[in-house]
CSV table of C-alpha atoms in Angstrom, one decimal:
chain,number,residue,atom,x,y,z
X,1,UNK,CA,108.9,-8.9,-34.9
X,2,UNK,CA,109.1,-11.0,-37.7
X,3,UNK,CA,108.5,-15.4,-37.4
X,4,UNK,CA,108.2,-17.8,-39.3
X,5,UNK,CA,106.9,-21.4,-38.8
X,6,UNK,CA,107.0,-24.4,-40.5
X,7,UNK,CA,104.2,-26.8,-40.6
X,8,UNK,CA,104.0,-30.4,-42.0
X,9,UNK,CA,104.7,-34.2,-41.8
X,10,UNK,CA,108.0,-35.5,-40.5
X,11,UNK,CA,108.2,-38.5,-42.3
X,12,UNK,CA,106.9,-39.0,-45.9
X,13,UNK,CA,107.1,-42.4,-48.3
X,14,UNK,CA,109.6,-42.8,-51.4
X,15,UNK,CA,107.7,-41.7,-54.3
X,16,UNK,CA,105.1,-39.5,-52.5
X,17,UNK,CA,104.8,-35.6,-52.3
X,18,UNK,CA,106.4,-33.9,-49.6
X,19,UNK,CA,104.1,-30.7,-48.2
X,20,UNK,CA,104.7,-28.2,-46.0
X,21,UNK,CA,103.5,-25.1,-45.0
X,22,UNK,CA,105.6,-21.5,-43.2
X,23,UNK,CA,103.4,-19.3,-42.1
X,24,UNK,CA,104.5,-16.1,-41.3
X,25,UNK,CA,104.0,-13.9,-38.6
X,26,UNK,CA,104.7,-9.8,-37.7
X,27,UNK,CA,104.7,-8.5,-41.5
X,28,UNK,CA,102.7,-9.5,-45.0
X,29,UNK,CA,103.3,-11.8,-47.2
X,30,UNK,CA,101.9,-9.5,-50.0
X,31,UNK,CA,103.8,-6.2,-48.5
X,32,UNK,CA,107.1,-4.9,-49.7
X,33,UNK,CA,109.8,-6.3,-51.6
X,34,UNK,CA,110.7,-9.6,-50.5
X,35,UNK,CA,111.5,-13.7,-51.9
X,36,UNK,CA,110.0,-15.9,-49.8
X,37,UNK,CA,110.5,-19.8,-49.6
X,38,UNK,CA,112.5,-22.9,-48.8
X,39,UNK,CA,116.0,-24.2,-47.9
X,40,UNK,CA,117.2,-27.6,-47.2
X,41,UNK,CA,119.9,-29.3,-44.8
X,42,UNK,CA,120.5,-33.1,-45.7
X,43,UNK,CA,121.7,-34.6,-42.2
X,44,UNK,CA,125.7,-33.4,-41.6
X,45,UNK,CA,125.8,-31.5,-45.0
X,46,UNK,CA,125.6,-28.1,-46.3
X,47,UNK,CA,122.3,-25.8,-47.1
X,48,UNK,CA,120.5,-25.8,-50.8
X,49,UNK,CA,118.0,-23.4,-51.7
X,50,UNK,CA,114.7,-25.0,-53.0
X,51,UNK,CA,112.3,-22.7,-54.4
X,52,UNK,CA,111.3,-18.5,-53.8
X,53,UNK,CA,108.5,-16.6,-54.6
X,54,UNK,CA,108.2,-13.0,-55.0
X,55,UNK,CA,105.7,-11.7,-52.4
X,56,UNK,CA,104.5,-8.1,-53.9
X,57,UNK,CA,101.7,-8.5,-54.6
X,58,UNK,CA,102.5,-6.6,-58.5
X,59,UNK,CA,104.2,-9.8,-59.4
X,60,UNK,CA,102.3,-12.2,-57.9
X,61,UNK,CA,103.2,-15.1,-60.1
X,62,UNK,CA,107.3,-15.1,-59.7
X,63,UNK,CA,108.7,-18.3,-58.7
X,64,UNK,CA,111.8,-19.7,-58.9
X,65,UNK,CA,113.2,-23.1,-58.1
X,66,UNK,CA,116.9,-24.6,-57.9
X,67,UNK,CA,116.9,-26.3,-61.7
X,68,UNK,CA,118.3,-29.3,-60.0
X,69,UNK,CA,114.9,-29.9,-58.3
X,70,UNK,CA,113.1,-27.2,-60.4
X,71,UNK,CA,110.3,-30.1,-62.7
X,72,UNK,CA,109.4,-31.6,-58.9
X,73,UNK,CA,109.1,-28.3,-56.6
X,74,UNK,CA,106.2,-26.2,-56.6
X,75,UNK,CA,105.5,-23.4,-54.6
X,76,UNK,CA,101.9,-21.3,-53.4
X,77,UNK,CA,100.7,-18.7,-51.3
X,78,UNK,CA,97.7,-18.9,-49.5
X,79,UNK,CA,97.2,-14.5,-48.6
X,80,UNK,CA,94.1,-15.5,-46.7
X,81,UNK,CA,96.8,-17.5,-43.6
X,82,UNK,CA,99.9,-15.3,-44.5
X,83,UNK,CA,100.8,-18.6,-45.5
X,84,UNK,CA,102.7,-20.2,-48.2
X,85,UNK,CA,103.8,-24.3,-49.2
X,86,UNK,CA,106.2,-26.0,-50.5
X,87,UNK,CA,105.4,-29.5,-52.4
X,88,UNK,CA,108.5,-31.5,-53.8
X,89,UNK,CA,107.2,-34.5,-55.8
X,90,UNK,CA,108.4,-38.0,-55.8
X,91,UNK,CA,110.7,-38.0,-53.0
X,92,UNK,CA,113.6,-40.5,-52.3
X,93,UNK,CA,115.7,-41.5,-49.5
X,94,UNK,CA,117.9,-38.4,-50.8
X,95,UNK,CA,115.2,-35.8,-49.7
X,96,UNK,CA,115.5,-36.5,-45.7
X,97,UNK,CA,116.6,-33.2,-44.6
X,98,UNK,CA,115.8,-30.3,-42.0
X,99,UNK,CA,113.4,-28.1,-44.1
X,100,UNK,CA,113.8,-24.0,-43.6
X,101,UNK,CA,111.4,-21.7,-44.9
X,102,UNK,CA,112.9,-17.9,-45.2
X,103,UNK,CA,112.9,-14.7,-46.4
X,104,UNK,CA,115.0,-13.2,-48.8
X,105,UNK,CA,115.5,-8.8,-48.7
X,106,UNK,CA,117.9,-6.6,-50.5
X,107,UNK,CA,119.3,-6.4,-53.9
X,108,UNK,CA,120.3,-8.7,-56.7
X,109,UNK,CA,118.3,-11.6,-55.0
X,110,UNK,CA,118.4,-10.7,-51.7
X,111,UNK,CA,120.5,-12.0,-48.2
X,112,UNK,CA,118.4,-14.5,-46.2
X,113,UNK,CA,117.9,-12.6,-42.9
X,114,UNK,CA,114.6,-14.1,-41.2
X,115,UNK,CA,114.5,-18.0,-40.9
X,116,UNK,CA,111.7,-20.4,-39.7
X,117,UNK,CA,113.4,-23.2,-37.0
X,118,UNK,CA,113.2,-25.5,-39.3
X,119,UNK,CA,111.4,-28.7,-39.5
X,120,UNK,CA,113.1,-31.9,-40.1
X,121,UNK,CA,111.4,-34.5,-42.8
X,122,UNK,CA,112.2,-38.1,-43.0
X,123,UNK,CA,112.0,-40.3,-46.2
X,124,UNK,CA,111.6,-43.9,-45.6
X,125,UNK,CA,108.6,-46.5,-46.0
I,1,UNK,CA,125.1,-21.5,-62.1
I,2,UNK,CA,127.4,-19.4,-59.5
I,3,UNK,CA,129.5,-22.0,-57.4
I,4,UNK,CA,130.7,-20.8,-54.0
I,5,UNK,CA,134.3,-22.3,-52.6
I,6,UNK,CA,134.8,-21.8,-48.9
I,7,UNK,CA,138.2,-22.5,-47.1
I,8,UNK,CA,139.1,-23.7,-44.8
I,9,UNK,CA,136.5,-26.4,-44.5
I,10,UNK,CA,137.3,-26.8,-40.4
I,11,UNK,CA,139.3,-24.5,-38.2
I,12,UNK,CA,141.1,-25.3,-34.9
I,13,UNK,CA,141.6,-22.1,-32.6
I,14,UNK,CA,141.5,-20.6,-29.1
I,15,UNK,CA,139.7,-18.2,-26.9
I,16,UNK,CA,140.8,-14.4,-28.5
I,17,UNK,CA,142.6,-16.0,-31.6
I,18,UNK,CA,141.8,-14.0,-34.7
I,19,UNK,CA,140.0,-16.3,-37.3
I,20,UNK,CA,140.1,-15.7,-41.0
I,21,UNK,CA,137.5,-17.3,-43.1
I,22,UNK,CA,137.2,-17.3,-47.2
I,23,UNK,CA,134.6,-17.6,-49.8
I,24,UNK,CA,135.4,-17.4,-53.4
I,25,UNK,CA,133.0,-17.0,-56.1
I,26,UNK,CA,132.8,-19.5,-59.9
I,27,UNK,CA,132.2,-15.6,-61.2
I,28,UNK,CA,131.9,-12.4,-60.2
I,29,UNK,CA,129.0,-11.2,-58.1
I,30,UNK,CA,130.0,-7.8,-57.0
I,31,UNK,CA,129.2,-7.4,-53.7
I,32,UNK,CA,126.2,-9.6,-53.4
I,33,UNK,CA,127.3,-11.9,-50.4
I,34,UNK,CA,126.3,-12.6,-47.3
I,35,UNK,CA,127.6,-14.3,-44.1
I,36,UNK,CA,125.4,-16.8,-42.0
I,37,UNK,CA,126.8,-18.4,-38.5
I,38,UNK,CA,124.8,-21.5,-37.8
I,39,UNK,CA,124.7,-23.7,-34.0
I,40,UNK,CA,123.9,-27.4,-34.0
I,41,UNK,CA,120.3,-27.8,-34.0
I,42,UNK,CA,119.6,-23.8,-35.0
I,43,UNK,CA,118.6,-22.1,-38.4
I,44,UNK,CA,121.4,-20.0,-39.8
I,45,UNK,CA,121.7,-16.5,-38.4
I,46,UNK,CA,122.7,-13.4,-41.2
I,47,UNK,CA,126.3,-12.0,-39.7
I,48,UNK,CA,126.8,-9.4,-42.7
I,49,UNK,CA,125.0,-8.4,-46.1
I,50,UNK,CA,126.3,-6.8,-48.5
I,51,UNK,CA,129.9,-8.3,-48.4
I,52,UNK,CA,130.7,-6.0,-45.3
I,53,UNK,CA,127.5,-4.4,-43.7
I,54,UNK,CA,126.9,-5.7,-40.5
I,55,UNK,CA,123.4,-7.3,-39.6
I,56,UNK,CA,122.2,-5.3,-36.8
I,57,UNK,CA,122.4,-6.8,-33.6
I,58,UNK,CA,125.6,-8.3,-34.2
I,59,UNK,CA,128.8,-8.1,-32.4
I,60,UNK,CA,131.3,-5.6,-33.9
I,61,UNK,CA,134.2,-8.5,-33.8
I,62,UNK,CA,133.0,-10.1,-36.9
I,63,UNK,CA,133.5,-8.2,-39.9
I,64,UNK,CA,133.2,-8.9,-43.9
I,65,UNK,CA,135.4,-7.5,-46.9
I,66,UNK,CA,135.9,-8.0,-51.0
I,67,UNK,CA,134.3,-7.8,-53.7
I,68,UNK,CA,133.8,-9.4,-57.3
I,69,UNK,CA,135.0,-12.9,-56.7
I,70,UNK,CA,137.0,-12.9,-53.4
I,71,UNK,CA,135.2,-12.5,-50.0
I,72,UNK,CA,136.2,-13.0,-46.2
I,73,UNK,CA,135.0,-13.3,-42.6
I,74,UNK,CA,137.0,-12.2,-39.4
I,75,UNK,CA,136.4,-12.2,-36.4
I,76,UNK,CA,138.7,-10.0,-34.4
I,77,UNK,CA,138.6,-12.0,-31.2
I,78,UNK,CA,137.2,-15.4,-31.2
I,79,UNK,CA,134.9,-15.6,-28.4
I,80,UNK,CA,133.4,-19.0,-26.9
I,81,UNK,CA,129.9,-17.8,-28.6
I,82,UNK,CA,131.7,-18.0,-31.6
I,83,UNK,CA,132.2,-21.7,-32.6
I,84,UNK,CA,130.0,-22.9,-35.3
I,85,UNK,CA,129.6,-23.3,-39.0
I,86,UNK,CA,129.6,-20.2,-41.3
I,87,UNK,CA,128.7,-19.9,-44.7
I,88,UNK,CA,128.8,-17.4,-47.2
I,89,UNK,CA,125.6,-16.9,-49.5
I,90,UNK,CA,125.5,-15.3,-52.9
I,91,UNK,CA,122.7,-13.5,-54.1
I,92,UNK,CA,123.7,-12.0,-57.3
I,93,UNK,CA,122.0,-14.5,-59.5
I,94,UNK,CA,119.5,-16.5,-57.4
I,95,UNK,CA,121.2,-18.0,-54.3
I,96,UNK,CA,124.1,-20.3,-53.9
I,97,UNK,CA,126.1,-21.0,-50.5
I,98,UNK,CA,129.5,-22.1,-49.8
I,99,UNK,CA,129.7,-25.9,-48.4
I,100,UNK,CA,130.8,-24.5,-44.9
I,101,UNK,CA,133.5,-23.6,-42.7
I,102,UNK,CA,133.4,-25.2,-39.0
I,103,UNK,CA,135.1,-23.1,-36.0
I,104,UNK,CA,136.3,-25.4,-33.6
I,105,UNK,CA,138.1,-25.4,-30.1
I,106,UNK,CA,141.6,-25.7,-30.4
């Protein structure tokens, strides 16, 4: 059965980096077909993807980021863990926000159908 | 970028009510859109992919329709495990989701 876990620091200061980590449990980071990355919920509001990455391991170096955050996001794999991070540079107040990471299958870009519990961050000194 | 408009943004109704929920599209995407019901607290759960496939697992009530640029969700009979937020998700050109549609008690 497919998990996934986030991992990381629930508060962070304005104008640091944020990091977390999902590792992922019950199938391969590296196997199959599939986006794999982050999603935000500000407190009360709606979701926003972050960034994906494309987990075969033939295209090994497709990410993609939401151009509204795209020059501050960045996004690894670590295939050693079955792990990958998120790291979203110079953070503000506006960042606060349960952090999901998920997986993406299907065509065009793919539904979201596994999702970590989600780990909420906090910006403020 | 695709926008995604869902309406209504709350919903009043009862026990066994049918419920009606849409999500239009900026542009078309086919049938690249999926359904999500999310809990307080909880990640977002996948209802249907695909515009109408149903997620397996999921109870036959809800079920998803249309295509290119007009999309609902029904629920055939609203049951009390039924009240939460839903939001549609496109995935035709990266990922985009509708600001939400809250199921209340009436």
């Amino acid at each position: 059965q497919l998990q996934l876990q986030e991992s990381g620091p629930g508060r962070v200061k304005p104008s640091e980096t944020l990091s977390l980590n999902c590792t992922v449990s019950g199938a391969s980071i590296r196997g199959g077909f599939y986006y794999w990355g982050w999603i935000r919920q500000p407190p009360g509001k709606g979701l926003e993807w972050i960034g994906f990455m494309f987990g075969s391991i033939h295209y090994s170096d497709s990410t993609y980021s939401n151009p509204s955050l795209e020059s501050r996001v960045s996004i690894s794999v670590d295939t050693s863990k079955n792990q990958f991070s998120l790291k979203l540079s110079s953070v503000t107040a506006a960042d606060t926000a349960v952090y999901y990471c998920a997986r993406a299958k299907g065509s065009g870009s793919g539904w979201f159908d596994s999702w970590g519990q989600g780990t909420l961050v906090t910006v403020s000194s | 970028d695709i926008q995604m408009t869902q309406s209504p943004s709350t919903l009043s109704a009862s026990v066994g009510d049918r419920v009606t929920i849409t999500c239009r599209a900026s542009q078309s995407i086919g049938s690249w859109l999926a359904w999500h019901q999310q809990k307080p607290g909880k990640a977002p759960k996948v209802l249907i992919y695909d515009a109408s496939s149903l997620e397996s697992g999921v109870p036959s009530r809800f079920s998803g329709s249309g295509s290119g640029t007009e999309f609902t969700l029904t629920i055939s009979s609203l049951q009390p495990d039924d009240f939460a937020t839903y939001y549609c998700q496109q995935y035709n050109s990266y990922w985009t989701f509708g600001q939400g549609t809250k199921v209340e008690i009436k």
